[in-house]
Short mmCIF file of C-alpha atoms and ligand atoms in Angstrom, two decimals:
data_model
loop_
_atom_site.label_atom_id
_atom_site.label_comp_id
_atom_site.label_asym_id
_atom_site.label_seq_id
_atom_site.Cartn_x
_atom_site.Cartn_y
_atom_site.Cartn_z
CA MET A 260 -8.70 -26.36 18.38
CA THR A 261 -11.59 -28.58 17.20
CA ARG A 262 -13.63 -25.47 16.42
CA SER A 263 -10.75 -23.85 14.20
CA ARG A 264 -10.51 -27.20 12.40
CA ALA A 265 -14.12 -27.15 11.98
CA ARG A 266 -13.99 -23.77 10.40
CA VAL A 267 -11.71 -24.68 7.44
CA GLY A 268 -13.61 -27.92 6.64
CA PRO A 269 -15.29 -27.77 3.30
CA GLN A 270 -18.88 -28.12 4.68
CA SER A 271 -18.65 -25.20 7.02
CA THR A 272 -17.01 -22.66 4.61
CA LYS A 273 -18.64 -20.61 2.04
CA ALA A 274 -17.72 -18.39 -0.89
CA ALA A 275 -17.32 -14.79 -0.34
CA PRO A 276 -19.66 -12.28 -1.91
CA ARG A 277 -18.31 -11.00 -5.16
CA LEU A 278 -16.73 -7.55 -5.30
CA ASP A 279 -18.22 -5.49 -7.94
CA VAL A 280 -15.28 -3.54 -9.17
CA ASP A 281 -16.95 -1.56 -11.94
CA GLY A 282 -19.86 -0.62 -9.82
CA LEU A 283 -17.10 0.80 -7.32
CA LEU A 284 -15.20 2.64 -10.06
CA ASP A 285 -18.45 4.04 -11.51
CA ASP A 286 -19.73 5.32 -8.25
CA THR A 287 -19.14 9.02 -8.45
CA SER A 288 -19.68 9.41 -4.63
CA VAL A 289 -16.33 7.43 -4.42
CA GLY A 290 -13.54 9.96 -4.68
CA ILE A 291 -10.50 7.93 -3.24
CA VAL A 292 -9.74 4.33 -3.51
CA VAL A 293 -6.72 3.07 -1.53
CA CYS A 294 -4.96 -0.13 -2.44
CA CYS A 295 -3.09 -1.62 0.51
CA GLY A 296 -1.77 -4.95 1.57
CA SER A 297 1.55 -6.56 2.47
CA GLY A 298 4.65 -6.37 0.43
CA GLY A 299 4.75 -7.66 -3.15
CA VAL A 300 1.20 -8.77 -3.54
CA GLY A 301 0.18 -6.36 -6.47
CA LYS A 302 -0.74 -3.07 -4.84
CA THR A 303 0.93 -0.92 -7.43
CA THR A 304 -0.32 -3.06 -10.33
CA THR A 305 -3.97 -2.98 -8.96
CA SER A 306 -3.87 0.72 -8.40
CA ALA A 307 -2.62 1.41 -11.81
CA ALA A 308 -5.04 -1.06 -13.48
CA LEU A 309 -7.97 0.38 -11.44
CA GLY A 310 -7.01 3.92 -12.37
CA LEU A 311 -6.75 3.10 -16.07
CA ARG A 312 -10.05 1.24 -16.01
CA ALA A 313 -11.95 4.05 -14.19
CA ALA A 314 -10.42 6.57 -16.69
CA GLU A 315 -11.54 4.52 -19.75
CA ARG A 316 -15.03 4.21 -18.05
CA GLY A 317 -15.26 8.11 -18.05
CA ARG A 318 -13.80 9.25 -14.60
CA ARG A 319 -11.18 11.90 -14.34
CA VAL A 320 -8.50 9.95 -12.34
CA VAL A 321 -5.10 10.64 -10.76
CA VAL A 322 -3.17 7.63 -9.58
CA LEU A 323 -0.53 8.09 -6.87
CA THR A 324 1.99 5.24 -7.32
CA ILE A 325 4.78 4.34 -4.90
CA ASP A 326 7.93 2.73 -6.42
CA PRO A 327 6.44 1.34 -9.62
CA ALA A 328 8.60 -0.95 -11.46
CA ARG A 329 10.67 0.95 -14.05
CA ARG A 330 9.04 -0.52 -17.15
CA LEU A 331 5.50 0.15 -15.82
CA ALA A 332 6.51 3.69 -14.83
CA GLN A 333 7.89 4.20 -18.26
CA SER A 334 4.87 2.90 -20.08
CA MET A 335 2.81 5.40 -17.94
CA GLY A 336 5.14 8.22 -18.64
CA ILE A 337 6.03 8.77 -14.99
CA ALA A 338 9.75 7.42 -14.95
CA GLU A 339 10.81 10.96 -14.03
CA LEU A 340 10.40 11.95 -10.31
CA ASP A 341 9.04 15.37 -10.22
CA ASN A 342 6.31 14.77 -7.63
CA THR A 343 3.48 16.08 -9.91
CA PRO A 344 0.72 14.22 -11.69
CA ARG A 345 1.25 13.91 -15.43
CA PRO A 346 -1.17 12.90 -18.12
CA VAL A 347 -0.94 9.31 -19.18
CA ALA A 348 -0.68 8.98 -22.99
CA GLY A 349 -2.47 6.17 -24.91
CA ILE A 350 -5.62 5.86 -22.92
CA ASP A 351 -9.14 5.53 -24.65
CA ALA A 352 -10.77 8.92 -23.60
CA THR A 353 -13.99 8.21 -25.63
CA ALA A 354 -16.08 8.00 -22.58
CA GLY A 355 -14.88 11.34 -21.40
CA GLY A 356 -12.36 10.35 -18.69
CA SER A 357 -8.84 11.20 -18.29
CA LEU A 358 -5.80 9.67 -16.39
CA ASP A 359 -2.91 11.44 -14.66
CA ALA A 360 -0.26 9.55 -12.81
CA MET A 361 2.53 10.26 -10.54
CA MET A 362 5.25 8.55 -8.56
CA LEU A 363 5.79 9.71 -5.00
CA ASP A 364 8.96 11.49 -4.25
CA MET A 365 9.22 11.02 -0.50
CA LYS A 366 11.95 13.57 0.09
CA ARG A 367 10.27 16.16 -2.19
CA THR A 368 6.88 15.80 -0.44
CA PHE A 369 8.50 16.31 3.02
CA ASP A 370 10.24 19.47 1.73
CA GLU A 371 6.93 20.69 0.32
CA VAL A 372 5.27 20.25 3.70
CA VAL A 373 8.14 22.25 5.27
CA GLU A 374 7.89 24.91 2.68
CA SER A 375 4.21 25.18 3.09
CA GLN A 376 4.38 25.46 6.80
CA ALA A 377 7.36 27.66 7.64
CA SER A 378 8.42 31.23 6.41
CA PRO A 379 10.89 31.03 3.52
CA GLU A 380 13.87 31.71 5.60
CA LYS A 381 12.92 29.23 8.18
CA ALA A 382 12.10 26.66 5.52
CA ALA A 383 15.45 27.17 4.03
CA GLN A 384 17.19 26.80 7.39
CA ILE A 385 15.34 23.43 7.96
CA LEU A 386 15.93 22.03 4.53
CA ALA A 387 19.61 22.66 4.81
CA ASN A 388 19.95 20.98 8.31
CA PRO A 389 21.77 17.70 8.19
CA PHE A 390 19.30 16.15 10.64
CA TYR A 391 16.37 17.12 8.47
CA VAL A 392 18.12 15.55 5.52
CA ALA A 393 18.54 12.33 7.62
CA VAL A 394 14.99 12.33 9.01
CA SER A 395 13.29 13.05 5.85
CA SER A 396 14.95 10.41 3.85
CA SER A 397 15.27 7.68 6.20
CA PHE A 398 12.98 7.84 9.23
CA ALA A 399 11.15 4.59 9.47
CA GLY A 400 7.58 5.25 8.23
CA THR A 401 8.36 8.47 6.31
CA GLN A 402 7.28 6.91 3.12
CA GLU A 403 4.08 5.87 4.57
CA TYR A 404 3.49 9.23 6.10
CA MET A 405 4.50 11.02 2.89
CA ALA A 406 2.16 8.92 0.77
CA MET A 407 -0.74 10.04 3.10
CA GLU A 408 0.52 13.63 2.98
CA LYS A 409 0.51 13.52 -0.79
CA LEU A 410 -3.02 12.10 -0.67
CA GLY A 411 -4.13 15.04 1.32
CA GLN A 412 -2.61 17.42 -1.08
CA LEU A 413 -4.11 15.72 -4.14
CA ASP A 414 -7.50 15.74 -2.46
CA GLN A 415 -7.20 19.45 -1.89
CA ASP A 416 -6.13 20.13 -5.40
CA ALA A 417 -9.01 17.93 -6.69
CA ARG A 418 -11.42 20.02 -4.73
CA ARG A 419 -9.90 23.39 -5.72
CA THR A 420 -9.42 22.79 -9.35
CA GLY A 421 -11.99 20.00 -10.21
CA ARG A 422 -9.22 18.44 -12.33
CA TRP A 423 -9.90 14.98 -10.86
CA ASP A 424 -12.98 13.26 -9.50
CA LEU A 425 -11.16 10.04 -8.45
CA ILE A 426 -7.85 9.44 -6.71
CA VAL A 427 -6.48 6.00 -6.64
CA VAL A 428 -3.66 5.60 -4.05
CA ASP A 429 -1.11 2.93 -3.97
CA THR A 430 0.66 2.35 -0.66
CA PRO A 431 4.33 1.61 0.21
CA PRO A 432 6.03 -1.85 0.22
CA SER A 433 5.84 -2.07 4.13
CA ARG A 434 6.62 -5.25 5.75
CA SER A 435 3.24 -4.95 7.51
CA ALA A 436 0.12 -3.53 5.66
CA LEU A 437 -0.77 -1.62 8.83
CA ASP A 438 2.25 0.62 8.79
CA PHE A 439 0.90 3.20 6.79
CA LEU A 440 -2.05 3.70 9.14
CA ASP A 441 0.38 3.95 12.07
CA ALA A 442 3.01 6.14 10.28
CA PRO A 443 1.41 9.71 11.03
CA GLU A 444 1.07 8.80 14.65
CA ARG A 445 4.59 7.35 14.75
CA LEU A 446 6.18 10.47 13.21
CA ALA A 447 4.16 12.66 15.53
CA GLY A 448 5.29 10.48 18.41
CA PHE A 449 8.87 10.83 17.36
CA LEU A 450 8.71 14.52 17.10
CA ASP A 451 6.86 14.64 20.39
CA GLY A 452 9.22 12.30 21.96
CA ARG A 453 11.29 12.68 25.19
CA PHE A 454 14.58 12.72 23.38
CA MET A 455 13.41 15.48 21.19
CA ARG A 456 12.02 17.44 24.17
CA LEU A 457 15.43 16.85 25.90
CA LEU A 458 17.36 18.30 22.88
CA LEU A 459 14.85 21.11 22.48
CA ALA A 460 15.09 22.30 26.06
CA PRO A 461 18.51 23.89 26.15
CA ALA A 462 17.89 25.74 22.90
CA LYS A 463 14.80 27.50 24.26
CA GLY A 464 16.79 30.15 26.02
CA PRO A 465 19.74 31.00 28.17
CA ALA A 466 17.64 30.51 31.44
CA ARG A 467 17.06 26.95 30.60
CA LEU A 468 20.73 26.48 29.86
CA MET A 469 21.56 27.43 33.38
CA THR A 470 19.61 24.57 34.87
CA ALA A 471 21.94 22.09 36.20
CA GLY A 472 20.11 18.99 34.80
CA PHE A 473 20.04 20.18 31.25
CA GLY A 474 23.60 21.56 31.36
CA LEU A 475 24.82 18.18 32.40
CA VAL A 476 22.85 16.39 29.79
CA THR A 477 24.10 18.85 27.12
CA ASN A 478 27.59 18.55 28.27
CA ALA A 479 27.50 14.90 28.07
CA LEU A 480 25.91 14.97 24.67
CA THR A 481 28.46 17.49 23.47
CA ARG A 482 31.22 15.10 24.61
CA ILE A 483 29.57 12.18 22.83
CA ILE A 484 28.39 13.70 19.59
CA GLY A 485 30.32 16.99 19.34
CA ALA A 486 29.39 20.51 19.71
CA GLN A 487 28.42 21.37 16.04
CA VAL A 488 26.31 18.17 15.64
CA LEU A 489 24.47 19.04 18.75
CA ARG A 490 23.80 22.50 17.57
CA ASP A 491 22.56 21.38 14.37
CA MET A 492 20.28 18.83 16.11
CA GLN A 493 18.98 21.54 18.48
CA THR A 494 18.30 24.04 15.51
CA PHE A 495 16.61 21.34 13.71
CA VAL A 496 14.39 20.33 16.54
CA THR A 497 13.80 24.02 17.43
CA ALA A 498 12.72 24.76 13.89
CA PHE A 499 10.70 21.55 13.55
CA ASP A 500 8.93 22.32 16.80
CA THR A 501 7.04 25.30 15.32
CA LEU A 502 5.86 23.03 12.45
CA PHE A 503 4.90 20.23 14.78
CA GLY A 504 1.40 21.32 15.57
CA GLY A 505 0.91 21.41 11.78
CA PHE A 506 2.22 17.97 11.26
CA ARG A 507 -0.23 16.73 14.02
CA GLN A 508 -3.12 18.50 12.46
CA ARG A 509 -2.38 17.25 9.01
CA ALA A 510 -2.06 13.63 10.12
CA GLN A 511 -5.48 13.99 11.76
CA ARG A 512 -6.97 15.53 8.66
CA THR A 513 -5.64 12.75 6.49
CA PHE A 514 -6.97 10.15 8.98
CA GLU A 515 -10.52 11.78 8.66
CA LEU A 516 -10.14 11.78 4.98
CA LEU A 517 -9.51 8.01 5.06
CA GLN A 518 -12.54 7.53 7.31
CA ALA A 519 -14.84 9.59 5.02
CA ASP A 520 -17.72 7.96 3.06
CA GLY A 521 -16.16 8.79 -0.29
CA THR A 522 -13.11 6.75 0.51
CA ALA A 523 -12.93 2.92 -0.39
CA PHE A 524 -10.13 0.66 0.71
CA LEU A 525 -9.23 -2.44 -1.18
CA VAL A 526 -7.10 -4.86 0.57
CA VAL A 527 -4.75 -6.85 -1.85
CA ALA A 528 -3.43 -10.19 -0.96
CA ALA A 529 -1.87 -13.29 -2.35
CA PRO A 530 -3.64 -16.61 -2.01
CA GLU A 531 -1.25 -17.65 0.65
CA PRO A 532 -1.75 -18.23 4.46
CA ASP A 533 0.62 -15.34 5.51
CA ALA A 534 -0.69 -12.79 3.06
CA LEU A 535 -4.34 -13.66 4.01
CA ARG A 536 -3.67 -13.58 7.68
CA GLU A 537 -2.17 -10.15 7.20
CA ALA A 538 -5.22 -9.22 5.18
CA ALA A 539 -7.45 -10.39 7.90
CA TYR A 540 -5.46 -8.13 10.51
CA PHE A 541 -5.95 -5.27 8.10
CA VAL A 542 -9.64 -5.82 7.54
CA GLU A 543 -10.23 -5.78 11.34
CA ARG A 544 -7.92 -2.75 11.85
CA LEU A 545 -9.83 -0.70 9.12
CA LYS A 546 -13.16 -1.69 10.88
CA GLU A 547 -11.66 -0.47 14.21
CA GLU A 548 -10.53 2.78 12.67
CA ARG A 549 -13.87 3.13 11.05
CA MET A 550 -12.39 3.20 7.64
CA PRO A 551 -14.66 2.08 4.76
CA LEU A 552 -13.55 -1.26 3.26
CA ALA A 553 -14.79 -2.01 -0.21
CA GLY A 554 -13.28 -5.47 -0.46
CA LEU A 555 -10.50 -7.83 -0.96
CA VAL A 556 -8.49 -8.68 -4.09
CA VAL A 557 -7.03 -12.01 -4.09
CA ASN A 558 -4.19 -11.54 -6.66
CA ARG A 559 -2.16 -13.98 -8.56
CA ALA A 560 -4.50 -16.85 -8.17
CA SER A 561 -3.58 -20.10 -9.94
CA ARG A 562 -5.88 -20.72 -12.85
CA PRO A 563 -7.73 -23.87 -12.77
CA PRO A 564 -6.52 -26.42 -15.55
CA GLU A 565 -8.88 -27.29 -18.32
CA GLY A 566 -11.35 -30.18 -17.81
CA ASP A 567 -12.77 -31.57 -14.69
CA LEU A 568 -10.31 -34.31 -14.09
CA SER A 569 -9.75 -34.51 -10.30
CA ALA A 570 -6.22 -34.83 -8.80
CA ASP A 571 -7.00 -38.11 -7.43
CA ARG A 572 -7.99 -39.47 -10.77
CA ALA A 573 -5.00 -37.97 -12.47
CA MET A 574 -2.70 -39.67 -9.94
CA ALA A 575 -4.52 -42.78 -10.37
CA GLY A 576 -3.86 -42.60 -14.11
CA VAL A 577 -0.09 -42.16 -13.24
CA GLU A 578 -0.23 -45.36 -11.15
CA ARG A 579 -1.96 -47.30 -13.86
CA LEU A 580 0.58 -46.18 -16.50
CA ARG A 581 3.34 -47.20 -14.06
CA ALA A 582 1.62 -50.60 -13.50
CA THR A 583 1.88 -51.30 -17.31
CA GLY A 584 5.60 -51.23 -17.04
CA GLU A 585 5.64 -49.18 -20.27
CA THR A 586 8.68 -46.71 -20.29
CA SER A 587 8.17 -45.10 -23.81
CA PRO A 588 8.76 -41.32 -24.01
CA ALA A 589 4.98 -41.05 -24.73
CA SER A 590 3.87 -42.75 -21.60
CA GLU A 591 6.64 -40.87 -19.57
CA MET A 592 5.28 -37.58 -20.95
CA THR A 593 1.63 -38.63 -20.27
CA ALA A 594 2.57 -39.41 -16.61
CA GLY A 595 4.39 -36.11 -16.31
CA LEU A 596 1.46 -34.16 -17.53
CA LEU A 597 -0.93 -36.07 -15.37
CA ARG A 598 1.21 -35.22 -12.34
CA LEU A 599 1.36 -31.54 -13.36
CA HIS A 600 -2.41 -31.52 -13.69
CA ALA A 601 -2.83 -33.09 -10.22
CA ASP A 602 -0.36 -30.49 -8.72
CA ARG A 603 -2.41 -27.66 -10.36
CA VAL A 604 -5.71 -29.01 -9.20
CA ARG A 605 -4.43 -29.30 -5.65
CA ILE A 606 -2.91 -25.82 -5.61
CA VAL A 607 -6.31 -24.34 -6.88
CA GLU A 608 -8.14 -26.44 -4.19
CA ARG A 609 -5.70 -25.14 -1.49
CA GLU A 610 -6.18 -21.59 -2.62
CA THR A 611 -9.99 -21.91 -2.70
CA ARG A 612 -9.93 -23.41 0.79
CA LEU A 613 -7.92 -20.53 1.95
CA ARG A 614 -10.20 -18.00 0.50
CA ARG A 615 -13.25 -19.69 1.86
CA SER A 616 -11.71 -19.86 5.25
CA PHE A 617 -11.07 -16.04 4.97
CA ALA A 618 -14.71 -15.68 3.80
CA THR A 619 -15.91 -17.69 6.67
CA SER A 620 -14.41 -15.43 9.33
CA HIS A 621 -14.99 -12.26 7.27
CA PRO A 622 -18.38 -12.99 5.59
CA ASP A 623 -19.03 -9.41 4.66
CA VAL A 624 -15.93 -8.78 2.84
CA ALA A 625 -16.69 -8.67 -0.99
CA THR A 626 -13.88 -10.41 -2.89
CA ALA A 627 -12.54 -10.33 -6.45
CA VAL A 628 -10.12 -13.09 -7.57
CA LEU A 629 -7.52 -12.05 -10.08
CA PRO A 630 -5.55 -14.83 -11.87
CA ALA A 631 -1.83 -14.70 -12.35
CA LEU A 632 -0.95 -13.64 -15.73
CA ALA A 633 1.73 -15.43 -17.65
CA THR A 634 4.04 -12.46 -17.53
CA ASP A 635 4.70 -9.37 -15.29
CA VAL A 636 2.44 -6.37 -15.87
CA HIS A 637 4.56 -3.62 -17.41
CA ASP A 638 2.35 -1.65 -19.96
CA LEU A 639 -0.96 -0.19 -20.52
CA ASP A 640 -2.24 -3.47 -22.28
CA GLY A 641 -1.12 -5.58 -19.29
CA LEU A 642 -2.94 -3.02 -16.96
CA ARG A 643 -6.01 -3.11 -19.27
CA THR A 644 -6.03 -7.03 -18.96
CA ILE A 645 -5.95 -6.80 -15.26
CA GLY A 646 -8.74 -4.20 -15.25
CA ASP A 647 -10.92 -6.48 -17.57
CA LEU A 648 -10.35 -9.42 -15.19
CA LEU A 649 -11.25 -7.31 -12.10
CA GLY A 650 -14.27 -5.91 -13.84
CA SER A 651 -15.47 -9.30 -14.93
CA GLN A 652 -16.06 -10.63 -11.43
CA CYS A 653 -19.84 -10.46 -11.41
N1 LIG B 1926 -2.03 -10.80 -11.60
C1 LIG B 1926 -0.67 -10.75 -11.89
N2 LIG B 1926 -0.08 -11.60 -12.88
C2 LIG B 1926 1.19 -11.56 -13.22
N3 LIG B 1926 1.97 -10.64 -12.69
C3 LIG B 1926 1.53 -9.86 -11.64
C4 LIG B 1926 0.14 -9.84 -11.24
N4 LIG B 1926 0.14 -8.90 -10.19
C5 LIG B 1926 1.22 -8.39 -10.02
N5 LIG B 1926 2.23 -8.88 -10.89
C6 LIG B 1926 3.56 -8.73 -10.96
O1 LIG B 1926 4.20 -8.85 -9.65
C7 LIG B 1926 5.14 -7.97 -9.34
C8 LIG B 1926 4.82 -7.28 -8.08
O2 LIG B 1926 3.59 -6.45 -8.27
P1 LIG B 1926 3.42 -5.05 -7.67
O3 LIG B 1926 4.58 -4.28 -7.87
O4 LIG B 1926 2.12 -4.42 -8.07
O5 LIG B 1926 3.31 -5.39 -6.12
P2 LIG B 1926 3.21 -4.39 -4.82
O6 LIG B 1926 2.27 -4.89 -3.84
O7 LIG B 1926 3.07 -3.09 -5.18
O8 LIG B 1926 4.67 -4.62 -4.27
P3 LIG B 1926 5.57 -3.64 -3.26
O9 LIG B 1926 4.94 -4.15 -1.94
O10 LIG B 1926 7.03 -4.15 -3.45
O11 LIG B 1926 5.23 -2.31 -3.68
C9 LIG B 1926 5.20 -7.02 -10.61
O12 LIG B 1926 6.34 -7.40 -11.30
C10 LIG B 1926 3.92 -7.17 -11.27
O13 LIG B 1926 3.98 -7.00 -12.69
MG1 LIG B 1927 4.31 -1.34 -5.05
#
């Protein structure tokens, strides 16, 4: 208790090392940048801004975004879901770079995996099965899994065609930042699960059907969910079972890709206790999984107000004004502005304390602080501004 108190005290904390964003984007040995973090912290904005900045600094970039806000998607020319990267118009290509962008279509990506793994007839059979439709569009973690799947595909395309030398990956708006790391395992676990095995067993051949145990289970299930539904389910699971090895292997390959030296993770967080706690878990988890962390982006930080008037002195000014007994609009307004100033100073101090506390427990994590802009980021200019702010950290 005393120790943890001591850790957040101003004397015992220190500032984090600065994250050299341009150094990262210019490093040609880095081929994948993954922006992750908990919901709503600015992952999509950061990925798009980094993609644009890297492209304008001369790299050939593809950005994989997940559910970007409609206006941002429109400004990048990716409002249409076709699951294929498209060139982004309006970028400055004088340094020789290019920017392609795409928005993940989860269902389409799942279909593509099935199509690439099964014979055409079998693929058609799976795609038409009602259980496939349900699993592919609603299984918890599917979006996370498919984002990683798409990353694997883009990486292969990049190697094959040489069209891109940098892939910037956004991650889904999960409740927990860790979900996308767990998703492949969870999907594999689901397909490998006992329930699936049970369903699969009777479909494996008449001999198995004869066994009393399975017969009973199947009969019970038939009564509960109906013969047609059960048949659909069994057909789905049988068909899927043949793809299953492929799924596991792909998940394994993607994991290895994420662990490779050419990959850099950026954890995005808001300057709030929950988001930074989540970021801390994430940093630790990446370390455990031996995935290369480039740094932390603390997004939407409050800008310090002009001048060096402290919160206490501003509030003392309010007191002094009150003591004069003056109630003119000018004095009311001055008191209001002083209060506002004090609030902002305190917020900035609190955020600095939180960041320092994070830096104290994770001293090696390079950090960039990105201020909150006055408006949402919904066009290339906004992304450029974010990129400039990220690039001017050193
Ligand atoms: N530094 C910033 N200044 C102002 N607005 C910002 C900033 N960063 C992000 N935003 C805005 O905050 C909103 C959420 O950002 P964004 O969509 O990038 O978050 P996210 O982490 O991708 O969210 P989700 O988890 O839902 O996918 C957007 O409207 C975006 O324009
Ligand atoms: Mg997002």
